[in-house]
């Protein structure tokens, strides 16, 4: 009876450093066939454990700037250490048209740009349970020097100040709970009245509807078979 809009929903997942958004996104995509994650382009160096074309498309700053000039990004920003990060327009558009819900795992600057272009985007912010826990996770990763860690903290505090631009906030204390919360958000978003394209009425229901709307209703006999 209810026909939902065919095109998928755009979902932004941002979060403070070490909030675990990458793990959450991987889990969401593994469990939900209708979800796809957009692979961004970046001009930052590939890390040892990363795969080109899976984690990011790694390109040079010059190649990135060419893509900017060709209008190939839905959004882009210089996120860390002056490196570019951007969401490809074509891939995201195709996935949405195929009916997939598409997750963009992007920063606050990118989220703002997307929200302006597509106001119906669902914006979710992931928080680590505490900054103490963030410190512990950074040390555990052991990848960065002191200066880089301080920079990460600065960005994290700036991003927390922007939480009011988001629709939902999820604390990632226990991974399973965080994933379930996001799944619940996505299910309820699907039930929003503005996601309905059409309410189709079957033949018999239409007759009943017409009868009930009739001004002369009181004086008519009506039988529901
Ligand atoms: P990392 O270098 O640690 O993989 O990512 C650093 C930050 O860049 C993360 O906060 C991530 O959300 C953000 N990011 C990744 N891809 C994009 C993108 O396409 N656009 C924007 N604006 N930010 C991105």
mmCIF file of C-alpha atoms and ligand atoms in Angstrom:
data_model
loop_
_atom_site.group_PDB
_atom_site.id
_atom_site.type_symbol
_atom_site.label_atom_id
_atom_site.label_comp_id
_atom_site.label_asym_id
_atom_site.label_seq_id
_atom_site.Cartn_x
_atom_site.Cartn_y
_atom_site.Cartn_z
ATOM 1 C CA UNK A 1 0.000 0.000 0.000
ATOM 2 C CA UNK A 2 2.902 2.346 0.744
ATOM 3 C CA UNK A 3 5.507 2.929 -1.937
ATOM 4 C CA UNK A 4 8.839 4.168 -0.617
ATOM 5 C CA UNK A 5 11.105 6.402 -2.686
ATOM 6 C CA UNK A 6 13.249 4.176 -4.880
ATOM 7 C CA UNK A 7 16.507 6.054 -4.553
ATOM 8 C CA UNK A 8 18.659 5.343 -1.509
ATOM 9 C CA UNK A 9 19.463 7.585 1.404
ATOM 10 C CA UNK A 10 22.692 9.434 1.965
ATOM 11 C CA UNK A 11 24.179 8.867 5.412
ATOM 12 C CA UNK A 12 27.149 10.741 6.844
ATOM 13 C CA UNK A 13 29.168 9.227 9.625
ATOM 14 C CA UNK A 14 31.704 11.532 11.250
ATOM 15 C CA UNK A 15 33.422 11.271 14.564
ATOM 16 C CA UNK A 16 36.312 12.272 16.714
ATOM 17 C CA UNK A 17 39.690 10.645 16.265
ATOM 18 C CA UNK A 18 39.791 7.047 17.470
ATOM 19 C CA UNK A 19 36.019 6.985 18.018
ATOM 20 C CA UNK A 20 35.987 3.762 16.047
ATOM 21 C CA UNK A 21 33.854 4.949 13.129
ATOM 22 C CA UNK A 22 35.777 2.838 10.634
ATOM 23 C CA UNK A 23 35.034 -0.356 12.569
ATOM 24 C CA UNK A 24 31.385 0.625 12.962
ATOM 25 C CA UNK A 25 31.007 1.321 9.240
ATOM 26 C CA UNK A 26 32.609 -2.017 8.310
ATOM 27 C CA UNK A 27 30.220 -3.849 10.644
ATOM 28 C CA UNK A 28 27.176 -1.978 9.281
ATOM 29 C CA UNK A 29 28.057 -2.804 5.676
ATOM 30 C CA UNK A 30 28.742 -6.457 6.548
ATOM 31 C CA UNK A 31 25.339 -6.874 8.199
ATOM 32 C CA UNK A 32 23.141 -4.824 5.839
ATOM 33 C CA UNK A 33 23.017 -5.632 2.134
ATOM 34 C CA UNK A 34 21.307 -2.357 1.246
ATOM 35 C CA UNK A 35 24.228 -0.344 2.632
ATOM 36 C CA UNK A 36 27.300 0.663 0.637
ATOM 37 C CA UNK A 37 30.197 2.801 1.691
ATOM 38 C CA UNK A 38 31.604 5.394 -0.675
ATOM 39 C CA UNK A 39 35.351 5.157 -1.237
ATOM 40 C CA UNK A 40 36.969 8.579 -1.029
ATOM 41 C CA UNK A 41 39.934 9.989 -2.911
ATOM 42 C CA UNK A 42 42.848 11.333 -0.895
ATOM 43 C CA UNK A 43 46.228 12.879 -1.513
ATOM 44 C CA UNK A 44 47.655 11.577 1.767
ATOM 45 C CA UNK A 45 50.156 8.724 1.795
ATOM 46 C CA UNK A 46 48.866 5.172 1.926
ATOM 47 C CA UNK A 47 49.457 3.479 5.281
ATOM 48 C CA UNK A 48 51.037 0.036 5.438
ATOM 49 C CA UNK A 49 47.809 -1.850 6.139
ATOM 50 C CA UNK A 50 45.725 0.028 3.551
ATOM 51 C CA UNK A 51 44.659 -1.081 0.070
ATOM 52 C CA UNK A 52 44.319 1.324 -2.854
ATOM 53 C CA UNK A 53 40.746 1.192 -4.171
ATOM 54 C CA UNK A 54 39.409 -0.346 -0.964
ATOM 55 C CA UNK A 55 40.301 2.057 1.855
ATOM 56 C CA UNK A 56 40.801 5.084 -0.406
ATOM 57 C CA UNK A 57 41.840 5.904 -3.935
ATOM 58 C CA UNK A 58 45.312 7.298 -3.318
ATOM 59 C CA UNK A 59 46.270 10.017 -5.788
ATOM 60 C CA UNK A 60 48.701 12.956 -5.921
ATOM 61 C CA UNK A 61 47.711 16.534 -5.035
ATOM 62 C CA UNK A 62 48.001 17.438 -8.737
ATOM 63 C CA UNK A 63 45.614 14.651 -9.759
ATOM 64 C CA UNK A 64 43.253 15.704 -6.981
ATOM 65 C CA UNK A 65 43.283 19.314 -8.158
ATOM 66 C CA UNK A 66 42.505 18.176 -11.696
ATOM 67 C CA UNK A 67 39.464 16.332 -10.385
ATOM 68 C CA UNK A 68 38.382 19.461 -8.504
ATOM 69 C CA UNK A 69 38.638 21.440 -11.764
ATOM 70 C CA UNK A 70 36.559 18.763 -13.548
ATOM 71 C CA UNK A 71 33.868 19.024 -10.872
ATOM 72 C CA UNK A 72 34.223 15.339 -9.961
ATOM 73 C CA UNK A 73 33.610 15.707 -6.216
ATOM 74 C CA UNK A 74 30.365 15.981 -4.270
ATOM 75 C CA UNK A 75 32.485 17.574 -1.556
ATOM 76 C CA UNK A 76 36.143 17.830 -0.716
ATOM 77 C CA UNK A 77 38.270 19.334 2.047
ATOM 78 C CA UNK A 78 41.795 19.598 3.320
ATOM 79 C CA UNK A 79 41.411 17.487 6.415
ATOM 80 C CA UNK A 80 44.767 16.627 7.949
ATOM 81 C CA UNK A 81 48.229 18.052 7.412
ATOM 82 C CA UNK A 82 46.964 19.933 4.334
ATOM 83 C CA UNK A 83 46.016 16.708 2.548
ATOM 84 C CA UNK A 84 42.956 16.543 0.335
ATOM 85 C CA UNK A 85 40.047 14.163 0.924
ATOM 86 C CA UNK A 86 37.001 14.044 -1.374
ATOM 87 C CA UNK A 87 33.817 12.131 -2.159
ATOM 88 C CA UNK A 88 33.390 11.095 -5.810
ATOM 89 C CA UNK A 89 30.205 12.403 -7.386
ATOM 90 C CA UNK A 90 29.653 9.734 -10.068
ATOM 91 C CA UNK A 91 30.004 6.622 -7.859
ATOM 92 C CA UNK A 92 27.720 7.969 -5.137
ATOM 93 C CA UNK A 93 25.063 9.052 -7.636
ATOM 94 C CA UNK A 94 25.080 5.614 -9.297
ATOM 95 C CA UNK A 95 24.752 3.744 -5.991
ATOM 96 C CA UNK A 96 21.860 5.959 -4.857
ATOM 97 C CA UNK A 97 20.072 5.453 -8.177
ATOM 98 C CA UNK A 98 20.458 1.685 -7.788
ATOM 99 C CA UNK A 99 18.579 2.041 -4.489
ATOM 100 C CA UNK A 100 21.483 1.539 -2.089
ATOM 101 C CA UNK A 101 21.806 3.632 1.045
ATOM 102 C CA UNK A 102 25.261 5.177 0.869
ATOM 103 C CA UNK A 103 27.499 5.905 3.846
ATOM 104 C CA UNK A 104 30.035 8.718 3.596
ATOM 105 C CA UNK A 105 32.653 8.480 6.308
ATOM 106 C CA UNK A 106 33.803 12.089 6.139
ATOM 107 C CA UNK A 107 34.825 14.987 8.364
ATOM 108 C CA UNK A 108 32.739 17.902 9.632
ATOM 109 C CA UNK A 109 33.741 20.258 6.766
ATOM 110 C CA UNK A 110 32.555 17.704 4.191
ATOM 111 C CA UNK A 111 29.372 17.009 6.172
ATOM 112 C CA UNK A 112 28.455 20.708 6.037
ATOM 113 C CA UNK A 113 28.906 20.827 2.259
ATOM 114 C CA UNK A 114 26.768 17.709 1.704
ATOM 115 C CA UNK A 115 24.021 18.922 4.041
ATOM 116 C CA UNK A 116 23.729 22.112 1.976
ATOM 117 C CA UNK A 117 23.502 20.165 -1.274
ATOM 118 C CA UNK A 118 21.175 17.436 0.067
ATOM 119 C CA UNK A 119 19.310 18.651 3.177
ATOM 120 C CA UNK A 120 17.646 15.259 3.684
ATOM 121 C CA UNK A 121 21.021 13.596 4.415
ATOM 122 C CA UNK A 122 21.154 11.734 7.737
ATOM 123 C CA UNK A 123 24.086 13.011 9.809
ATOM 124 C CA UNK A 124 25.440 10.794 12.562
ATOM 125 C CA UNK A 125 28.321 11.725 14.868
ATOM 126 C CA UNK A 126 30.274 8.997 16.671
ATOM 127 C CA UNK A 127 31.903 9.826 19.981
ATOM 128 C CA UNK A 128 34.452 7.858 21.948
ATOM 129 C CA UNK A 129 33.272 7.254 25.539
ATOM 130 C CA UNK A 130 35.861 9.749 26.895
ATOM 131 C CA UNK A 131 38.962 11.669 25.848
ATOM 132 C CA UNK A 132 40.928 9.441 28.251
ATOM 133 C CA UNK A 133 39.819 6.473 26.164
ATOM 134 C CA UNK A 134 40.859 8.341 22.993
ATOM 135 C CA UNK A 135 44.333 8.863 24.492
ATOM 136 C CA UNK A 136 44.535 5.157 25.291
ATOM 137 C CA UNK A 137 43.450 4.164 21.753
ATOM 138 C CA UNK A 138 45.977 6.550 20.121
ATOM 139 C CA UNK A 139 48.802 5.117 22.244
ATOM 140 C CA UNK A 140 47.660 1.596 21.434
ATOM 141 C CA UNK A 141 47.861 2.397 17.712
ATOM 142 C CA UNK A 142 51.355 3.784 18.356
ATOM 143 C CA UNK A 143 51.482 5.357 14.918
ATOM 144 C CA UNK A 144 52.039 9.014 15.580
ATOM 145 C CA UNK A 145 54.484 11.339 17.309
ATOM 146 C CA UNK A 146 53.558 13.726 20.109
ATOM 147 C CA UNK A 147 53.003 16.715 17.805
ATOM 148 C CA UNK A 148 50.630 14.715 15.597
ATOM 149 C CA UNK A 149 48.717 13.455 18.639
ATOM 150 C CA UNK A 150 48.250 17.017 19.933
ATOM 151 C CA UNK A 151 47.017 18.086 16.485
ATOM 152 C CA UNK A 152 44.516 15.212 16.484
ATOM 153 C CA UNK A 153 43.212 16.343 19.876
ATOM 154 C CA UNK A 154 42.816 19.933 18.657
ATOM 155 C CA UNK A 155 40.791 18.775 15.661
ATOM 156 C CA UNK A 156 38.722 16.467 17.888
ATOM 157 C CA UNK A 157 37.729 19.343 20.197
ATOM 158 C CA UNK A 158 36.885 21.570 17.213
ATOM 159 C CA UNK A 159 34.711 18.797 15.767
ATOM 160 C CA UNK A 160 32.886 18.180 19.045
ATOM 161 C CA UNK A 161 31.836 21.849 18.936
ATOM 162 C CA UNK A 162 30.060 21.136 15.645
ATOM 163 C CA UNK A 163 27.908 18.260 16.943
ATOM 164 C CA UNK A 164 24.810 20.468 16.846
ATOM 165 C CA UNK A 165 24.971 20.340 13.012
ATOM 166 C CA UNK A 166 24.285 16.572 13.197
ATOM 167 C CA UNK A 167 20.974 14.740 13.593
ATOM 168 C CA UNK A 168 22.203 11.940 15.855
ATOM 169 C CA UNK A 169 25.078 11.251 18.216
ATOM 170 C CA UNK A 170 26.171 7.730 19.123
ATOM 171 C CA UNK A 171 28.734 6.913 21.815
ATOM 172 C CA UNK A 172 30.937 4.010 20.830
ATOM 173 C CA UNK A 173 31.536 2.369 24.166
ATOM 174 C CA UNK A 174 30.500 -1.152 23.211
ATOM 175 C CA UNK A 175 30.751 -1.776 19.456
ATOM 176 C CA UNK A 176 27.671 -4.020 19.264
ATOM 177 C CA UNK A 177 25.491 -1.400 20.979
ATOM 178 C CA UNK A 178 26.757 1.389 18.725
ATOM 179 C CA UNK A 179 26.048 -0.646 15.576
ATOM 180 C CA UNK A 180 22.547 -1.524 16.808
ATOM 181 C CA UNK A 181 21.811 2.115 17.577
ATOM 182 C CA UNK A 182 22.779 3.174 14.056
ATOM 183 C CA UNK A 183 20.720 0.363 12.532
ATOM 184 C CA UNK A 184 17.737 1.595 14.569
ATOM 185 C CA UNK A 185 18.305 5.160 13.334
ATOM 186 C CA UNK A 186 18.380 3.975 9.726
ATOM 187 C CA UNK A 187 15.214 1.887 10.139
ATOM 188 C CA UNK A 188 13.264 4.780 11.630
ATOM 189 C CA UNK A 189 14.549 7.169 8.962
ATOM 190 C CA UNK A 190 13.067 4.795 6.342
ATOM 191 C CA UNK A 191 9.644 5.212 7.973
ATOM 192 C CA UNK A 192 9.666 9.000 7.692
ATOM 193 C CA UNK A 193 6.597 10.367 5.958
ATOM 194 C CA UNK A 194 8.750 12.320 3.510
ATOM 195 C CA UNK A 195 10.307 9.007 2.333
ATOM 196 C CA UNK A 196 6.922 7.926 0.994
ATOM 197 C CA UNK A 197 6.503 8.470 -2.695
ATOM 198 C CA UNK A 198 2.936 7.321 -2.975
ATOM 199 C CA UNK A 199 0.156 5.726 -0.997
ATOM 200 C CA UNK A 200 -1.480 3.303 -3.404
ATOM 201 C CA UNK A 201 -5.051 2.286 -2.659
ATOM 202 C CA UNK A 202 -6.335 -1.037 -3.894
ATOM 203 C CA UNK A 203 -9.611 -1.263 -5.752
ATOM 204 C CA UNK A 204 -11.848 -2.348 -2.888
ATOM 205 C CA UNK A 205 -10.233 0.101 -0.483
ATOM 206 C CA UNK A 206 -10.875 2.836 -2.990
ATOM 207 C CA UNK A 207 -14.609 2.084 -3.011
ATOM 208 C CA UNK A 208 -14.684 2.223 0.794
ATOM 209 C CA UNK A 209 -12.688 5.429 0.761
ATOM 210 C CA UNK A 210 -15.049 7.091 -1.724
ATOM 211 C CA UNK A 211 -18.041 5.990 0.294
ATOM 212 C CA UNK A 212 -16.634 7.347 3.554
ATOM 213 C CA UNK A 213 -15.763 10.662 1.930
ATOM 214 C CA UNK A 214 -19.277 11.023 0.524
ATOM 215 C CA UNK A 215 -21.224 13.882 2.154
ATOM 216 C CA UNK A 216 -24.365 11.812 1.953
ATOM 217 C CA UNK A 217 -22.686 9.052 3.970
ATOM 218 C CA UNK A 218 -25.320 9.027 6.767
ATOM 219 C CA UNK A 219 -28.149 8.175 4.384
ATOM 220 C CA UNK A 220 -26.471 5.307 2.593
ATOM 221 C CA UNK A 221 -26.362 1.675 3.464
ATOM 222 C CA UNK A 222 -22.916 0.155 3.132
ATOM 223 C CA UNK A 223 -21.822 -3.421 3.289
ATOM 224 C CA UNK A 224 -18.235 -4.547 3.742
ATOM 225 C CA UNK A 225 -17.980 -8.050 2.337
HETATM 226 P P1 LIG B 1 42.384 9.179 7.820
HETATM 227 O O1 LIG B 1 43.502 9.921 7.152
HETATM 228 O O2 LIG B 1 42.699 8.876 9.272
HETATM 229 O O3 LIG B 1 41.950 7.963 7.056
HETATM 230 O O4 LIG B 1 41.110 10.134 7.826
HETATM 231 C C1 LIG B 1 41.170 11.401 8.375
HETATM 232 C C2 LIG B 1 39.806 12.072 8.319
HETATM 233 O O5 LIG B 1 39.415 12.292 6.974
HETATM 234 C C3 LIG B 1 38.676 11.276 8.967
HETATM 235 O O6 LIG B 1 38.044 12.118 9.904
HETATM 236 C C4 LIG B 1 37.746 10.987 7.828
HETATM 237 O O7 LIG B 1 36.393 11.005 8.256
HETATM 238 C C5 LIG B 1 38.019 12.117 6.879
HETATM 239 N N1 LIG B 1 37.658 11.794 5.492
HETATM 240 C C6 LIG B 1 37.836 10.613 4.836
HETATM 241 N N2 LIG B 1 37.372 10.688 3.587
HETATM 242 C C7 LIG B 1 36.878 11.942 3.417
HETATM 243 C C8 LIG B 1 36.238 12.624 2.336
HETATM 244 O O8 LIG B 1 36.026 12.111 1.239
HETATM 245 N N3 LIG B 1 35.890 13.916 2.553
HETATM 246 C C9 LIG B 1 36.092 14.555 3.758
HETATM 247 N N4 LIG B 1 35.679 15.808 3.884
HETATM 248 N N5 LIG B 1 36.671 13.928 4.801
HETATM 249 C C10 LIG B 1 37.063 12.644 4.642
#
